[in-house]
PDB file of C-alpha atoms in Angstrom:
ATOM      1  CA  MET A   1     -82.418 -44.712  34.161  1.00 43.00           C
ATOM      2  CA  THR A   2     -83.829 -41.364  35.382  1.00 42.00           C
ATOM      3  CA  SER A   3     -87.175 -39.697  34.963  1.00 42.00           C
ATOM      4  CA  PRO A   4     -87.461 -36.224  33.428  1.00 40.00           C
ATOM      5  CA  GLY A   5     -87.463 -34.878  36.971  1.00 42.00           C
ATOM      6  CA  GLY A   6     -84.194 -36.626  37.734  1.00 42.00           C
ATOM      7  CA  ALA A   7     -85.590 -39.433  39.907  1.00 41.00           C
ATOM      8  CA  ALA A   8     -84.169 -42.903  39.453  1.00 41.00           C
ATOM      9  CA  VAL A   9     -86.631 -45.399  38.045  1.00 39.00           C
ATOM     10  CA  PRO A  10     -86.275 -49.126  37.400  1.00 41.00           C
ATOM     11  CA  ASP A  11     -85.022 -50.051  33.939  1.00 43.00           C
ATOM     12  CA  ASP A  12     -86.968 -52.206  31.487  1.00 45.00           C
ATOM     13  CA  ASP A  13     -85.386 -55.427  32.767  1.00 46.00           C
ATOM     14  CA  SER A  14     -86.588 -54.685  36.304  1.00 43.00           C
ATOM     15  CA  LEU A  15     -90.055 -53.798  35.026  1.00 46.00           C
ATOM     16  CA  LEU A  16     -90.316 -57.061  33.066  1.00 50.00           C
ATOM     17  CA  ALA A  17     -89.026 -59.039  36.033  1.00 48.00           C
ATOM     18  CA  SER A  18     -91.646 -57.506  38.311  1.00 46.00           C
ATOM     19  CA  LEU A  19     -94.411 -58.291  35.824  1.00 50.00           C
ATOM     20  CA  ARG A  20     -93.192 -61.877  35.583  1.00 52.00           C
ATOM     21  CA  TYR A  21     -93.242 -62.227  39.390  1.00 46.00           C
ATOM     22  CA  LEU A  22     -96.754 -60.757  39.550  1.00 48.00           C
ATOM     23  CA  PHE A  23     -98.210 -63.005  36.868  1.00 50.00           C
ATOM     24  CA  ALA A  24     -96.457 -66.031  38.369  1.00 50.00           C
ATOM     25  CA  ASP A  25     -98.516 -65.414  41.502  1.00 44.00           C
ATOM     26  CA  ILE A  26    -101.728 -65.042  39.523  1.00 40.00           C
ATOM     27  CA  ILE A  27    -101.393 -68.108  37.294  1.00 38.00           C
ATOM     28  CA  GLY A  28     -99.689 -70.287  39.888  1.00 40.00           C
ATOM     29  CA  ASP A  29     -96.336 -70.720  38.146  1.00 43.00           C
ATOM     30  CA  GLU A  30     -93.319 -71.029  40.383  1.00 50.00           C
ATOM     31  CA  ASP A  31     -89.819 -69.716  39.860  1.00 50.00           C
ATOM     32  CA  GLU A  32     -87.110 -72.142  38.844  1.00 68.00           C
ATOM     33  CA  GLY A  33     -85.102 -73.990  41.474  1.00 81.00           C
ATOM     34  CA  PRO A  34     -82.819 -72.077  43.827  1.00 86.00           C
ATOM     35  CA  PRO A  35     -79.469 -70.819  42.530  1.00 92.00           C
ATOM     36  CA  VAL A  36     -76.410 -72.988  43.002  1.00 90.00           C
ATOM     37  CA  LEU A  37     -73.276 -71.942  44.842  1.00 89.00           C
ATOM     38  CA  PRO A  38     -70.365 -70.647  42.752  1.00 87.00           C
ATOM     39  CA  GLU A  39     -68.036 -73.532  41.901  1.00 84.00           C
ATOM     40  CA  ALA A  40     -65.014 -71.907  43.533  1.00 85.00           C
ATOM     41  CA  CYS A  41     -66.881 -70.898  46.705  1.00 90.00           C
ATOM     42  CA  PRO A  42     -64.942 -72.165  49.768  1.00 91.00           C
ATOM     43  CA  ASP A  43     -66.665 -75.144  51.386  1.00 91.00           C
ATOM     44  CA  HIS A  44     -66.906 -73.536  54.800  1.00 92.00           C
ATOM     45  CA  LEU A  45     -68.826 -70.565  53.345  1.00 94.00           C
ATOM     46  CA  GLY A  46     -71.398 -72.866  51.745  1.00 94.00           C
ATOM     47  CA  PRO A  47     -73.854 -72.879  54.681  1.00 95.00           C
ATOM     48  CA  ALA A  48     -73.792 -69.075  55.050  1.00 96.00           C
ATOM     49  CA  VAL A  49     -74.281 -68.483  51.326  1.00 96.00           C
ATOM     50  CA  THR A  50     -77.034 -71.111  51.225  1.00 96.00           C
ATOM     51  CA  ASP A  51     -78.782 -69.333  54.114  1.00 96.00           C
ATOM     52  CA  ALA A  52     -78.504 -66.054  52.188  1.00 97.00           C
ATOM     53  CA  ILE A  53     -80.078 -67.690  49.131  1.00 97.00           C
ATOM     54  CA  HIS A  54     -83.020 -68.921  51.213  1.00 96.00           C
ATOM     55  CA  LEU A  55     -83.352 -65.495  52.840  1.00 97.00           C
ATOM     56  CA  LEU A  56     -83.533 -63.690  49.512  1.00 97.00           C
ATOM     57  CA  ILE A  57     -85.937 -66.210  47.985  1.00 96.00           C
ATOM     58  CA  ALA A  58     -88.312 -65.602  50.903  1.00 95.00           C
ATOM     59  CA  TYR A  59     -87.669 -61.870  50.749  1.00 96.00           C
ATOM     60  CA  GLN A  60     -88.278 -61.570  47.010  1.00 96.00           C
ATOM     61  CA  SER A  61     -87.787 -64.502  44.609  1.00 95.00           C
ATOM     62  CA  THR A  62     -85.324 -67.033  43.217  1.00 95.00           C
ATOM     63  CA  SER A  63     -84.329 -64.533  40.530  1.00 95.00           C
ATOM     64  CA  TYR A  64     -83.403 -62.061  43.250  1.00 96.00           C
ATOM     65  CA  ALA A  65     -81.309 -64.745  44.950  1.00 97.00           C
ATOM     66  CA  GLN A  66     -79.647 -65.429  41.605  1.00 96.00           C
ATOM     67  CA  LEU A  67     -78.736 -61.747  41.374  1.00 96.00           C
ATOM     68  CA  TYR A  68     -77.032 -62.148  44.759  1.00 97.00           C
ATOM     69  CA  ILE A  69     -75.018 -65.114  43.466  1.00 97.00           C
ATOM     70  CA  ASP A  70     -74.106 -63.253  40.265  1.00 96.00           C
ATOM     71  CA  ARG A  71     -72.820 -60.344  42.316  1.00 97.00           C
ATOM     72  CA  LEU A  72     -70.888 -62.605  44.667  1.00 97.00           C
ATOM     73  CA  GLU A  73     -69.219 -64.437  41.795  1.00 96.00           C
ATOM     74  CA  ARG A  74     -67.338 -61.250  40.895  1.00 96.00           C
ATOM     75  CA  PHE A  75     -65.138 -61.833  43.938  1.00 97.00           C
ATOM     76  CA  VAL A  76     -64.937 -65.616  44.162  1.00 95.00           C
ATOM     77  CA  GLY A  77     -61.345 -66.604  43.422  1.00 93.00           C
ATOM     78  CA  ARG A  78     -60.349 -62.951  42.980  1.00 94.00           C
ATOM     79  CA  ARG A  79     -56.786 -62.041  43.905  1.00 94.00           C
ATOM     80  CA  GLY A  80     -56.728 -60.227  47.238  1.00 95.00           C
ATOM     81  CA  VAL A  81     -60.056 -61.716  48.376  1.00 97.00           C
ATOM     82  CA  ASP A  82     -59.373 -64.356  51.018  1.00 96.00           C
ATOM     83  CA  ASP A  83     -62.052 -66.536  52.592  1.00 95.00           C
ATOM     84  CA  ALA A  84     -62.702 -64.116  55.450  1.00 96.00           C
ATOM     85  CA  LEU A  85     -63.166 -61.123  53.161  1.00 97.00           C
ATOM     86  CA  LEU A  86     -65.393 -63.100  50.780  1.00 97.00           C
ATOM     87  CA  GLY A  87     -67.479 -64.192  53.755  1.00 97.00           C
ATOM     88  CA  GLU A  88     -67.976 -60.577  54.843  1.00 98.00           C
ATOM     89  CA  ILE A  89     -68.949 -59.489  51.334  1.00 98.00           C
ATOM     90  CA  ALA A  90     -71.451 -62.364  51.171  1.00 98.00           C
ATOM     91  CA  ARG A  91     -72.909 -61.614  54.599  1.00 98.00           C
ATOM     92  CA  LEU A  92     -73.207 -57.858  54.263  1.00 98.00           C
ATOM     93  CA  MET A  93     -74.559 -58.001  50.709  1.00 98.00           C
ATOM     94  CA  ALA A  94     -77.332 -60.386  51.785  1.00 98.00           C
ATOM     95  CA  GLU A  95     -78.247 -58.083  54.672  1.00 97.00           C
ATOM     96  CA  ARG A  96     -78.376 -55.048  52.406  1.00 97.00           C
ATOM     97  CA  MET A  97     -80.332 -56.784  49.644  1.00 98.00           C
ATOM     98  CA  ALA A  98     -82.919 -57.787  52.262  1.00 97.00           C
ATOM     99  CA  TYR A  99     -83.368 -54.149  53.233  1.00 96.00           C
ATOM    100  CA  GLU A 100     -85.999 -53.234  55.784  1.00 93.00           C
ATOM    101  CA  ASP A 101     -89.136 -51.688  54.355  1.00 92.00           C
ATOM    102  CA  ALA A 102     -92.772 -51.933  55.446  1.00 90.00           C
ATOM    103  CA  ILE A 103     -93.181 -55.067  53.332  1.00 92.00           C
ATOM    104  CA  ARG A 104     -90.242 -56.725  55.087  1.00 93.00           C
ATOM    105  CA  ILE A 105     -91.557 -55.783  58.525  1.00 91.00           C
ATOM    106  CA  ALA A 106     -94.865 -57.443  57.632  1.00 91.00           C
ATOM    107  CA  GLN A 107     -93.028 -60.529  56.346  1.00 93.00           C
ATOM    108  CA  LEU A 108     -91.058 -60.874  59.578  1.00 90.00           C
ATOM    109  CA  LYS A 109     -94.142 -60.376  61.753  1.00 88.00           C
ATOM    110  CA  LEU A 110     -96.113 -62.923  59.754  1.00 88.00           C
ATOM    111  CA  GLY A 111     -93.220 -65.394  59.907  1.00 86.00           C
ATOM    112  CA  ALA A 112     -92.994 -65.044  63.687  1.00 81.00           C
ATOM    113  CA  VAL A 113     -96.734 -65.627  64.042  1.00 78.00           C
ATOM    114  CA  ASN A 114     -96.618 -68.719  61.828  1.00 79.00           C
ATOM    115  CA  ALA A 115     -93.672 -70.094  63.788  1.00 78.00           C
ATOM    116  CA  ALA A 116     -95.533 -69.540  67.060  1.00 71.00           C
ATOM    117  CA  GLY A 117     -98.684 -71.309  65.892  1.00 69.00           C
ATOM    118  CA  GLY A 118    -100.734 -68.456  64.490  1.00 61.00           C
ATOM    119  CA  LEU A 119    -103.635 -67.020  66.432  1.00 56.00           C
ATOM    120  CA  ALA A 120    -103.251 -69.648  69.144  1.00 45.00           C
ATOM    121  CA  ALA A 121    -100.247 -67.726  70.376  1.00 49.00           C
ATOM    122  CA  ARG A 122    -101.076 -64.052  70.840  1.00 52.00           C
ATOM    123  CA  SER A 123     -98.202 -61.700  70.107  1.00 55.00           C
ATOM    124  CA  ALA A 124     -97.503 -58.132  71.043  1.00 62.00           C
ATOM    125  CA  ASP A 125     -98.210 -55.530  68.399  1.00 65.00           C
ATOM    126  CA  ASP A 126     -95.210 -53.983  66.671  1.00 79.00           C
ATOM    127  CA  VAL A 127     -95.617 -50.242  66.201  1.00 82.00           C
ATOM    128  CA  LYS A 128     -93.083 -48.743  63.822  1.00 85.00           C
ATOM    129  CA  LYS A 129     -92.551 -45.052  63.197  1.00 84.00           C
ATOM    130  CA  LEU A 130     -91.935 -44.648  59.485  1.00 85.00           C
ATOM    131  CA  ARG A 131     -91.472 -41.538  57.408  1.00 87.00           C
ATOM    132  CA  LEU A 132     -94.124 -40.797  54.824  1.00 89.00           C
ATOM    133  CA  ASP A 133     -91.569 -40.661  52.041  1.00 88.00           C
ATOM    134  CA  GLU A 134     -90.239 -44.147  52.798  1.00 87.00           C
ATOM    135  CA  LEU A 135     -93.766 -45.550  52.800  1.00 88.00           C
ATOM    136  CA  ILE A 136     -94.357 -43.950  49.414  1.00 89.00           C
ATOM    137  CA  ASP A 137     -90.939 -45.125  48.179  1.00 89.00           C
ATOM    138  CA  ALA A 138     -92.198 -48.717  48.474  1.00 86.00           C
ATOM    139  CA  LEU A 139     -94.749 -47.985  45.717  1.00 83.00           C
ATOM    140  CA  PRO A 140     -94.143 -48.213  41.972  1.00 85.00           C
ATOM    141  CA  ALA A 141     -92.359 -45.105  40.728  1.00 84.00           C
ATOM    142  CA  VAL A 142     -95.243 -44.152  38.425  1.00 88.00           C
ATOM    143  CA  VAL A 143     -97.444 -43.814  41.523  1.00 87.00           C
ATOM    144  CA  ALA A 144     -94.819 -42.651  44.013  1.00 89.00           C
ATOM    145  CA  ASP A 145     -93.404 -39.698  42.091  1.00 88.00           C
ATOM    146  CA  PRO A 146     -96.574 -37.573  41.941  1.00 91.00           C
ATOM    147  CA  VAL A 147     -97.444 -38.428  45.564  1.00 91.00           C
ATOM    148  CA  LEU A 148     -93.978 -37.374  46.711  1.00 89.00           C
ATOM    149  CA  GLY A 149     -94.465 -34.141  44.768  1.00 91.00           C
ATOM    150  CA  VAL A 150     -97.645 -33.421  46.734  1.00 91.00           C
ATOM    151  CA  LEU A 151     -95.904 -34.229  50.024  1.00 91.00           C
ATOM    152  CA  ASP A 152     -93.148 -31.776  49.111  1.00 89.00           C
ATOM    153  CA  GLN A 153     -95.709 -29.048  48.462  1.00 91.00           C
ATOM    154  CA  PHE A 154     -97.112 -29.446  51.977  1.00 89.00           C
ATOM    155  CA  GLY A 155     -93.741 -30.058  53.634  1.00 89.00           C
ATOM    156  CA  TRP A 156     -94.841 -33.537  54.750  1.00 89.00           C
ATOM    157  CA  ARG A 157     -92.142 -35.679  53.132  1.00 88.00           C
ATOM    158  CA  ARG A 158     -90.335 -36.255  56.443  1.00 84.00           C
ATOM    159  CA  ARG A 159     -93.443 -36.494  58.601  1.00 89.00           C
ATOM    160  CA  ARG A 160     -93.467 -39.645  60.739  1.00 88.00           C
ATOM    161  CA  VAL A 161     -96.476 -41.899  61.024  1.00 86.00           C
ATOM    162  CA  SER A 162     -97.028 -44.839  63.349  1.00 83.00           C
ATOM    163  CA  ILE A 163     -97.833 -48.110  61.605  1.00 83.00           C
ATOM    164  CA  ARG A 164     -99.155 -51.026  63.659  1.00 82.00           C
ATOM    165  CA  PHE A 165     -98.125 -54.527  62.609  1.00 86.00           C
ATOM    166  CA  SER A 166    -100.511 -56.748  64.529  1.00 81.00           C
ATOM    167  CA  ALA A 167    -101.392 -60.439  64.413  1.00 78.00           C
ATOM    168  CA  ASN A 168    -103.934 -60.720  67.207  1.00 77.00           C
ATOM    169  CA  ASN A 169    -107.006 -61.500  65.110  1.00 80.00           C
ATOM    170  CA  ARG A 170    -107.856 -62.965  61.739  1.00 81.00           C
ATOM    171  CA  PHE A 171    -108.317 -59.557  60.170  1.00 84.00           C
ATOM    172  CA  SER A 172    -104.874 -58.344  61.258  1.00 84.00           C
ATOM    173  CA  VAL A 173    -103.213 -61.563  60.034  1.00 86.00           C
ATOM    174  CA  ARG A 174    -104.997 -61.199  56.701  1.00 88.00           C
ATOM    175  CA  ARG A 175    -103.709 -57.631  56.517  1.00 88.00           C
ATOM    176  CA  LEU A 176    -100.169 -58.845  57.196  1.00 90.00           C
ATOM    177  CA  ARG A 177    -100.510 -61.342  54.362  1.00 90.00           C
ATOM    178  CA  ILE A 178    -101.648 -58.619  51.976  1.00 89.00           C
ATOM    179  CA  GLU A 179     -98.779 -56.347  53.036  1.00 89.00           C
ATOM    180  CA  ALA A 180     -96.209 -59.143  52.764  1.00 91.00           C
ATOM    181  CA  GLY A 181     -97.644 -60.096  49.362  1.00 90.00           C
ATOM    182  CA  LEU A 182     -96.768 -56.649  48.045  1.00 88.00           C
ATOM    183  CA  LYS A 183     -93.212 -57.935  47.624  1.00 92.00           C
ATOM    184  CA  ARG A 184     -94.223 -58.772  44.044  1.00 88.00           C
ATOM    185  CA  TRP A 185     -94.340 -55.021  43.362  1.00 87.00           C
ATOM    186  CA  ARG A 186     -91.070 -54.251  45.148  1.00 91.00           C
ATOM    187  CA  LEU A 187     -88.967 -54.277  41.965  1.00 91.00           C
ATOM    188  CA  PHE A 188     -91.128 -51.474  40.583  1.00 89.00           C
ATOM    189  CA  SER A 189     -90.471 -49.283  43.593  1.00 91.00           C
ATOM    190  CA  VAL A 190     -88.482 -46.114  44.045  1.00 90.00           C
ATOM    191  CA  ARG A 191     -86.712 -47.680  47.028  1.00 92.00           C
ATOM    192  CA  TYR A 192     -85.594 -50.728  45.038  1.00 95.00           C
ATOM    193  CA  ALA A 193     -84.014 -48.521  42.374  1.00 93.00           C
ATOM    194  CA  LYS A 194     -82.082 -46.638  45.054  1.00 93.00           C
ATOM    195  CA  GLU A 195     -80.959 -49.815  46.818  1.00 96.00           C
ATOM    196  CA  ARG A 196     -79.853 -51.425  43.558  1.00 96.00           C
ATOM    197  CA  ILE A 197     -77.710 -48.398  42.740  1.00 96.00           C
ATOM    198  CA  TRP A 198     -76.204 -48.366  46.237  1.00 97.00           C
ATOM    199  CA  VAL A 199     -75.261 -52.066  46.226  1.00 98.00           C
ATOM    200  CA  GLU A 200     -73.668 -51.749  42.801  1.00 98.00           C
ATOM    201  CA  ARG A 201     -71.672 -48.710  43.888  1.00 98.00           C
ATOM    202  CA  TRP A 202     -70.501 -50.470  47.058  1.00 98.00           C
ATOM    203  CA  LEU A 203     -69.335 -53.450  44.995  1.00 98.00           C
ATOM    204  CA  HIS A 204     -67.653 -51.104  42.525  1.00 98.00           C
ATOM    205  CA  MET A 205     -65.748 -49.422  45.368  1.00 98.00           C
ATOM    206  CA  ILE A 206     -64.626 -52.836  46.624  1.00 98.00           C
ATOM    207  CA  ASP A 207     -63.416 -53.697  43.129  1.00 98.00           C
ATOM    208  CA  ARG A 208     -61.527 -50.412  42.788  1.00 98.00           C
ATOM    209  CA  SER A 209     -59.943 -50.846  46.206  1.00 98.00           C
ATOM    210  CA  LEU A 210     -58.657 -54.294  45.259  1.00 98.00           C
ATOM    211  CA  THR A 211     -56.967 -52.701  42.252  1.00 96.00           C
ATOM    212  CA  LYS A 212     -55.848 -49.348  43.644  1.00 97.00           C
ATOM    213  CA  GLN A 213     -55.354 -49.879  47.386  1.00 96.00           C
ATOM    214  CA  PRO A 214     -55.807 -53.497  48.516  1.00 97.00           C
ATOM    215  CA  GLY A 215     -55.038 -52.684  52.133  1.00 97.00           C
ATOM    216  CA  ALA A 216     -58.227 -50.620  52.356  1.00 98.00           C
ATOM    217  CA  THR A 217     -60.560 -53.236  50.886  1.00 98.00           C
ATOM    218  CA  ALA A 218     -61.749 -54.662  54.209  1.00 98.00           C
ATOM    219  CA  ALA A 219     -62.569 -51.140  55.414  1.00 98.00           C
ATOM    220  CA  ILE A 220     -64.556 -50.464  52.234  1.00 98.00           C
ATOM    221  CA  VAL A 221     -66.470 -53.730  52.707  1.00 98.00           C
ATOM    222  CA  GLN A 222     -67.314 -52.821  56.303  1.00 98.00           C
ATOM    223  CA  THR A 223     -68.790 -49.457  55.321  1.00 98.00           C
ATOM    224  CA  ALA A 224     -71.954 -51.416  54.505  1.00 98.00           C
ATOM    225  CA  THR A 225     -72.588 -51.591  58.260  1.00 98.00           C
ATOM    226  CA  MET A 226     -73.188 -47.836  58.251  1.00 98.00           C
ATOM    227  CA  ILE A 227     -76.595 -48.331  56.630  1.00 96.00           C
ATOM    228  CA  ARG A 228     -79.240 -49.969  58.775  1.00 92.00           C
ATOM    229  CA  GLY A 229     -82.961 -50.052  59.478  1.00 89.00           C
ATOM    230  CA  TYR A 230     -85.424 -47.433  58.299  1.00 88.00           C
ATOM    231  CA  GLY A 231     -86.486 -43.863  58.946  1.00 86.00           C
ATOM    232  CA  ASP A 232     -84.040 -41.133  59.909  1.00 88.00           C
ATOM    233  CA  PRO A 233     -81.223 -43.494  61.046  1.00 91.00           C
ATOM    234  CA  TYR A 234     -81.288 -45.138  57.608  1.00 93.00           C
ATOM    235  CA  ARG A 235     -81.211 -41.808  55.789  1.00 92.00           C
ATOM    236  CA  GLN A 236     -78.429 -40.543  58.043  1.00 96.00           C
ATOM    237  CA  GLY A 237     -76.320 -43.656  57.503  1.00 97.00           C
ATOM    238  CA  LEU A 238     -76.760 -43.436  53.747  1.00 97.00           C
ATOM    239  CA  ALA A 239     -75.767 -39.759  53.683  1.00 97.00           C
ATOM    240  CA  ASP A 240     -72.715 -40.422  55.874  1.00 98.00           C
ATOM    241  CA  TRP A 241     -71.654 -43.315  53.615  1.00 98.00           C
ATOM    242  CA  HIS A 242     -71.780 -41.148  50.515  1.00 98.00           C
ATOM    243  CA  ALA A 243     -69.852 -38.378  52.278  1.00 98.00           C
ATOM    244  CA  ILE A 244     -66.989 -40.743  53.126  1.00 98.00           C
ATOM    245  CA  ILE A 245     -66.920 -42.456  49.745  1.00 98.00           C
ATOM    246  CA  ASP A 246     -67.146 -39.202  47.773  1.00 98.00           C
ATOM    247  CA  GLY A 247     -64.755 -37.310  50.029  1.00 98.00           C
ATOM    248  CA  LEU A 248     -62.075 -39.932  50.636  1.00 98.00           C
ATOM    249  CA  ALA A 249     -62.355 -43.242  48.772  1.00 98.00           C
ATOM    250  CA  LYS A 250     -63.314 -42.160  45.255  1.00 98.00           C
ATOM    251  CA  PRO A 251     -60.782 -39.315  44.975  1.00 98.00           C
ATOM    252  CA  THR A 252     -58.079 -41.665  46.257  1.00 98.00           C
ATOM    253  CA  PHE A 253     -58.925 -44.267  43.631  1.00 98.00           C
ATOM    254  CA  ASP A 254     -59.127 -41.550  40.972  1.00 97.00           C
ATOM    255  CA  GLY A 255     -55.628 -40.329  41.885  1.00 95.00           C
ATOM    256  CA  ALA A 256     -56.933 -36.918  42.957  1.00 95.00           C
ATOM    257  CA  LEU A 257     -56.121 -37.454  46.648  1.00 96.00           C
ATOM    258  CA  ALA A 258     -52.908 -39.019  47.936  1.00 94.00           C
ATOM    259  CA  LEU A 259     -54.053 -41.062  50.926  1.00 95.00           C
ATOM    260  CA  SER A 260     -51.519 -43.806  51.595  1.00 93.00           C
ATOM    261  CA  ASP A 261     -53.648 -45.186  54.432  1.00 96.00           C
ATOM    262  CA  LEU A 262     -57.195 -45.035  53.149  1.00 98.00           C
ATOM    263  CA  ALA A 263     -58.360 -47.643  55.672  1.00 98.00           C
ATOM    264  CA  GLY A 264     -57.126 -45.470  58.531  1.00 98.00           C
ATOM    265  CA  ALA A 265     -58.767 -42.386  57.021  1.00 98.00           C
ATOM    266  CA  ILE A 266     -62.094 -44.197  56.734  1.00 98.00           C
ATOM    267  CA  ALA A 267     -61.863 -45.352  60.366  1.00 98.00           C
ATOM    268  CA  GLU A 268     -61.030 -41.792  61.474  1.00 98.00           C
ATOM    269  CA  ALA A 269     -63.957 -40.366  59.540  1.00 98.00           C
ATOM    270  CA  ARG A 270     -66.385 -42.985  60.848  1.00 98.00           C
ATOM    271  CA  ALA A 271     -65.312 -42.206  64.421  1.00 98.00           C
ATOM    272  CA  ALA A 272     -66.367 -38.583  63.859  1.00 98.00           C
ATOM    273  CA  ILE A 273     -69.924 -39.446  62.805  1.00 97.00           C
ATOM    274  CA  MET A 274     -72.637 -37.880  64.946  1.00 96.00           C
ATOM    275  CA  PRO A 275     -76.449 -38.144  64.670  1.00 92.00           C
ATOM    276  CA  ASP A 276     -76.533 -34.808  62.867  1.00 94.00           C
ATOM    277  CA  PRO A 277     -78.431 -34.326  59.588  1.00 93.00           C
ATOM    278  CA  ARG A 278     -76.038 -31.453  58.767  1.00 96.00           C
ATOM    279  CA  GLN A 279     -73.053 -33.827  59.140  1.00 97.00           C
ATOM    280  CA  ALA A 280     -71.012 -30.955  60.592  1.00 97.00           C
ATOM    281  CA  ALA A 281     -68.504 -33.083  62.539  1.00 98.00           C
ATOM    282  CA  LEU A 282     -68.099 -35.599  59.731  1.00 98.00           C
ATOM    283  CA  LYS A 283     -67.572 -32.928  57.095  1.00 98.00           C
ATOM    284  CA  ARG A 284     -64.978 -31.187  59.285  1.00 98.00           C
ATOM    285  CA  LYS A 285     -63.099 -34.450  59.784  1.00 98.00           C
ATOM    286  CA  ILE A 286     -63.129 -35.288  56.064  1.00 98.00           C
ATOM    287  CA  ALA A 287     -61.858 -31.773  55.273  1.00 98.00           C
ATOM    288  CA  GLU A 288     -59.123 -32.199  57.901  1.00 98.00           C
ATOM    289  CA  ILE A 289     -58.024 -35.562  56.456  1.00 98.00           C
ATOM    290  CA  ARG A 290     -57.966 -34.146  52.940  1.00 97.00           C
ATOM    291  CA  ALA A 291     -55.966 -31.094  54.076  1.00 96.00           C
ATOM    292  CA  ARG A 292     -53.380 -33.323  55.750  1.00 95.00           C
ATOM    293  CA  ALA A 293     -53.032 -35.394  52.600  1.00 93.00           C
ATOM    294  CA  LEU A 294     -52.582 -32.305  50.430  1.00 89.00           C
ATOM    295  CA  ALA A 295     -50.051 -30.813  52.860  1.00 86.00           C
ATOM    296  CA  SER A 296     -48.086 -34.056  52.816  1.00 85.00           C
ATOM    297  CA  VAL A 297     -47.859 -33.949  49.032  1.00 80.00           C
ATOM    298  CA  ALA A 298     -46.797 -30.289  49.097  1.00 75.00           C
ATOM    299  CA  GLN A 299     -43.920 -31.114  51.429  1.00 71.00           C
TER     300      GLN A 299
END
């Protein structure tokens, strides 16, 4: 769903889910038990998938972990998906669904403090440089959109701010708990809507590769490793991913580009990636690969 201004916003199901999570906290109700593994899931993948379930329950909720299982089930027992490939889909999807935002950083810091014995074991402060827009993206869209509009007016959207995640006194630990507790609002957020769309598109590309060019499926799966962390590296990785998918993978699957070795083309394009917001080297390489493919057809 999009707002009148074109921004993606969570659909009604996501809104209702977020409200349910919030009120569960207030009235003390707990989510149902953890999801179960898909029946056809290979035995040796059980521990890794179970770990992913526990990760996503801690990250968000049991319903979020169930979404992970529902997504994974699309590929369990699928022709062309062997145990190794299924394991990579499971691993990379869990990593992406537990994306790193300010809430997650607070969760990890609080978890480390609890594991070390709380205030009895002093820990070094973690200072993270985050962009203003990604801090705002963690807010509900109804709040974030007008704030982002103001930031755009002043040219501050990309301004970096230093955020200190500290656990060296009771006040700082209490602050961490408040920040980590904001996970109940995560499904309202602008960032969640973007991440949900990205994961679904990645899975869709995997599905299309299995049908159109099975030999490239592993390469499509591994493109998830292009997107990591937060701040400018995250934005750069996301932009580079879309450039490769839109320039090479999608047109190949659509029949508009005759790439017999899509996996090789993806590897070639990824090797050309530079830390350049303009993506000059990557765009040149994609254009070169496309030109070669077109020339080959002409011959």
